[in-house]
Amino acid sequence: MIDTSEYVLGEQAFLKGLSPAHLMAIAECAHPVTFASGEYVFHEGDPANHFYILTYGQVSLELYVPGRGSHVIQTVEKDEVLGWSWLFPPYRWHFDGRALTVVRAIDFNGMCLRAKCDADHDLGYDLMQRFAQTMMSRLQATRLQLLDVYGG
């Protein structure tokens, strides 16, 4: 079982450097989860009320293209963050997330975290900076992937 105490959360790369008070607040919104290989973590269009830090395994982010089927956009791996749709209304997933292997993760309840961020704007600002860096990195990776696909 994954420990979700503030000490263990503070060792996660994504959360490293958060204050003890912020780690304690986040720990109140976290619990361990496991997904079987092939299991969907979330589906496009469903409510997005969580994000995950993977501690083991891989999850593919997939987009369904009518007439062409499902396409893998990116793969998220151990020690990476999965999901930021919980941050922005209407709080819906934009892709499918499917476990490629057995996945162990820390599940963070987005509604719980949004409430904590509303109450403590310093926590909200710190988390938003961290998610912005993750989003920028993923968008750059997608850009490079598109260049490969279209030969640009």
Short mmCIF file of C-alpha atoms in Angstrom, two decimals:
data_model
loop_
_atom_site.label_atom_id
_atom_site.label_comp_id
_atom_site.label_asym_id
_atom_site.label_seq_id
_atom_site.Cartn_x
_atom_site.Cartn_y
_atom_site.Cartn_z
CA MET A 1 0.00 0.00 0.00
CA ILE A 2 1.18 3.53 -0.79
CA ASP A 3 1.68 5.85 2.15
CA THR A 4 0.02 9.22 1.51
CA SER A 5 1.41 11.00 4.55
CA GLU A 6 2.82 14.47 4.07
CA TYR A 7 6.35 13.09 4.51
CA VAL A 8 5.99 10.62 1.64
CA LEU A 9 4.16 13.17 -0.53
CA GLY A 10 7.03 15.59 0.02
CA GLU A 11 9.37 13.04 -1.59
CA GLN A 12 7.34 13.06 -4.84
CA ALA A 13 9.16 15.14 -7.46
CA PHE A 14 5.99 17.08 -8.35
CA LEU A 15 5.42 18.11 -4.72
CA LYS A 16 9.04 18.48 -3.58
CA GLY A 17 9.62 21.80 -1.85
CA LEU A 18 6.03 22.41 -0.72
CA SER A 19 5.78 23.70 2.83
CA PRO A 20 4.92 21.20 5.58
CA ALA A 21 1.54 22.92 6.06
CA HIS A 22 0.71 22.61 2.36
CA LEU A 23 1.82 18.97 2.30
CA MET A 24 -0.41 18.28 5.30
CA ALA A 25 -3.36 19.94 3.54
CA ILE A 26 -2.76 17.95 0.35
CA ALA A 27 -2.36 14.69 2.29
CA GLU A 28 -5.93 15.13 3.55
CA CYS A 29 -7.10 14.90 -0.08
CA ALA A 30 -4.98 11.88 -1.08
CA HIS A 31 -5.34 8.12 -1.04
CA PRO A 32 -3.66 5.20 -2.83
CA VAL A 33 -5.25 3.50 -5.84
CA THR A 34 -4.40 0.61 -8.15
CA PHE A 35 -5.58 0.01 -11.72
CA ALA A 36 -5.30 -3.28 -13.60
CA SER A 37 -3.61 -3.41 -16.98
CA GLY A 38 -6.17 -2.39 -19.61
CA GLU A 39 -8.45 -0.68 -17.08
CA TYR A 40 -9.58 2.85 -17.84
CA VAL A 41 -8.56 5.44 -15.26
CA PHE A 42 -10.97 7.96 -16.83
CA HIS A 43 -13.01 8.54 -19.98
CA GLU A 44 -13.26 11.61 -22.18
CA GLY A 45 -16.26 13.72 -21.18
CA ASP A 46 -16.62 12.24 -17.70
CA PRO A 47 -16.36 14.48 -14.62
CA ALA A 48 -12.70 15.22 -13.79
CA ASN A 49 -12.48 15.37 -10.02
CA HIS A 50 -9.05 13.81 -9.51
CA PHE A 51 -5.43 13.91 -10.47
CA TYR A 52 -2.84 11.23 -9.91
CA ILE A 53 0.86 10.86 -9.27
CA LEU A 54 1.92 7.51 -10.69
CA THR A 55 4.18 5.51 -8.37
CA TYR A 56 4.31 2.46 -10.64
CA GLY A 57 3.30 1.66 -14.22
CA GLN A 58 2.17 3.51 -17.32
CA VAL A 59 -1.05 5.17 -18.48
CA SER A 60 -1.77 6.08 -22.10
CA LEU A 61 -3.69 9.25 -22.92
CA GLU A 62 -5.90 8.38 -25.86
CA LEU A 63 -8.11 10.33 -28.23
CA TYR A 64 -10.91 8.67 -30.17
CA VAL A 65 -11.01 9.76 -33.80
CA PRO A 66 -14.28 8.86 -35.57
CA GLY A 67 -13.63 6.42 -38.39
CA ARG A 68 -10.03 5.88 -37.25
CA GLY A 69 -10.37 4.55 -33.71
CA SER A 70 -8.40 5.35 -30.61
CA HIS A 71 -4.97 7.00 -30.86
CA VAL A 72 -2.35 7.29 -28.13
CA ILE A 73 -1.42 10.94 -27.65
CA GLN A 74 1.04 10.50 -24.79
CA THR A 75 2.17 7.99 -22.19
CA VAL A 76 2.46 8.99 -18.53
CA GLU A 77 4.89 7.00 -16.40
CA LYS A 78 6.09 6.46 -12.85
CA ASP A 79 6.72 9.69 -10.91
CA GLU A 80 4.67 11.75 -13.38
CA VAL A 81 1.41 13.63 -12.87
CA LEU A 82 -1.74 12.44 -14.63
CA GLY A 83 -4.57 14.91 -15.12
CA TRP A 84 -5.18 18.61 -14.77
CA SER A 85 -8.79 18.83 -15.96
CA TRP A 86 -9.89 19.02 -12.30
CA LEU A 87 -8.44 22.56 -12.27
CA PHE A 88 -10.59 24.13 -14.98
CA PRO A 89 -14.36 24.33 -15.45
CA PRO A 90 -16.32 22.47 -16.65
CA TYR A 91 -14.07 19.85 -14.91
CA ARG A 92 -14.36 17.20 -17.65
CA TRP A 93 -11.70 14.84 -18.99
CA HIS A 94 -10.49 15.68 -22.50
CA PHE A 95 -8.99 12.25 -23.23
CA ASP A 96 -9.31 8.64 -22.17
CA GLY A 97 -6.69 7.41 -19.73
CA ARG A 98 -5.96 3.67 -19.92
CA ALA A 99 -3.54 1.67 -17.79
CA LEU A 100 -0.97 0.00 -20.04
CA THR A 101 0.39 -2.00 -17.11
CA VAL A 102 -0.67 -2.48 -13.54
CA VAL A 103 -0.67 1.06 -12.17
CA ARG A 104 -0.23 2.20 -8.60
CA ALA A 105 -0.84 5.84 -7.92
CA ILE A 106 -1.70 8.47 -5.39
CA ASP A 107 -5.21 9.75 -6.12
CA PHE A 108 -5.83 13.39 -5.21
CA ASN A 109 -9.45 14.49 -4.85
CA GLY A 110 -9.81 17.63 -6.96
CA MET A 111 -12.88 18.95 -5.16
CA CYS A 112 -11.06 18.67 -1.84
CA LEU A 113 -7.99 20.41 -3.30
CA ARG A 114 -10.00 23.19 -4.96
CA ALA A 115 -11.60 23.96 -1.59
CA LYS A 116 -8.20 24.03 0.11
CA CYS A 117 -6.78 26.27 -2.63
CA ASP A 118 -9.75 28.65 -2.28
CA ALA A 119 -9.06 28.85 1.46
CA ASP A 120 -5.28 29.21 1.03
CA HIS A 121 -4.33 31.15 -2.08
CA ASP A 122 -0.61 30.53 -1.49
CA LEU A 123 -1.28 26.79 -1.82
CA GLY A 124 -3.36 27.41 -4.94
CA TYR A 125 -0.65 29.55 -6.50
CA ASP A 126 2.05 27.00 -5.75
CA LEU A 127 0.01 24.13 -7.21
CA MET A 128 -0.94 26.18 -10.27
CA GLN A 129 2.75 26.94 -10.96
CA ARG A 130 3.57 23.24 -10.74
CA PHE A 131 0.71 22.25 -13.04
CA ALA A 132 1.60 25.02 -15.51
CA GLN A 133 5.13 23.60 -15.79
CA THR A 134 3.71 20.12 -16.38
CA MET A 135 1.27 21.42 -19.00
CA MET A 136 4.02 23.33 -20.81
CA SER A 137 6.24 20.26 -20.90
CA ARG A 138 3.42 18.07 -22.23
CA LEU A 139 2.43 20.62 -24.85
CA GLN A 140 6.03 20.81 -26.06
CA ALA A 141 6.16 17.01 -26.27
CA THR A 142 2.92 17.01 -28.28
CA ARG A 143 4.34 19.69 -30.58
CA LEU A 144 7.41 17.55 -31.28
CA GLN A 145 5.18 14.53 -31.85
CA LEU A 146 3.12 16.50 -34.41
CA LEU A 147 6.30 17.60 -36.18
CA ASP A 148 7.29 13.94 -36.50
CA VAL A 149 3.86 12.97 -37.81
CA TYR A 150 3.63 15.77 -40.34
CA GLY A 151 7.32 15.90 -41.26
CA GLY A 152 7.74 19.56 -40.30
#
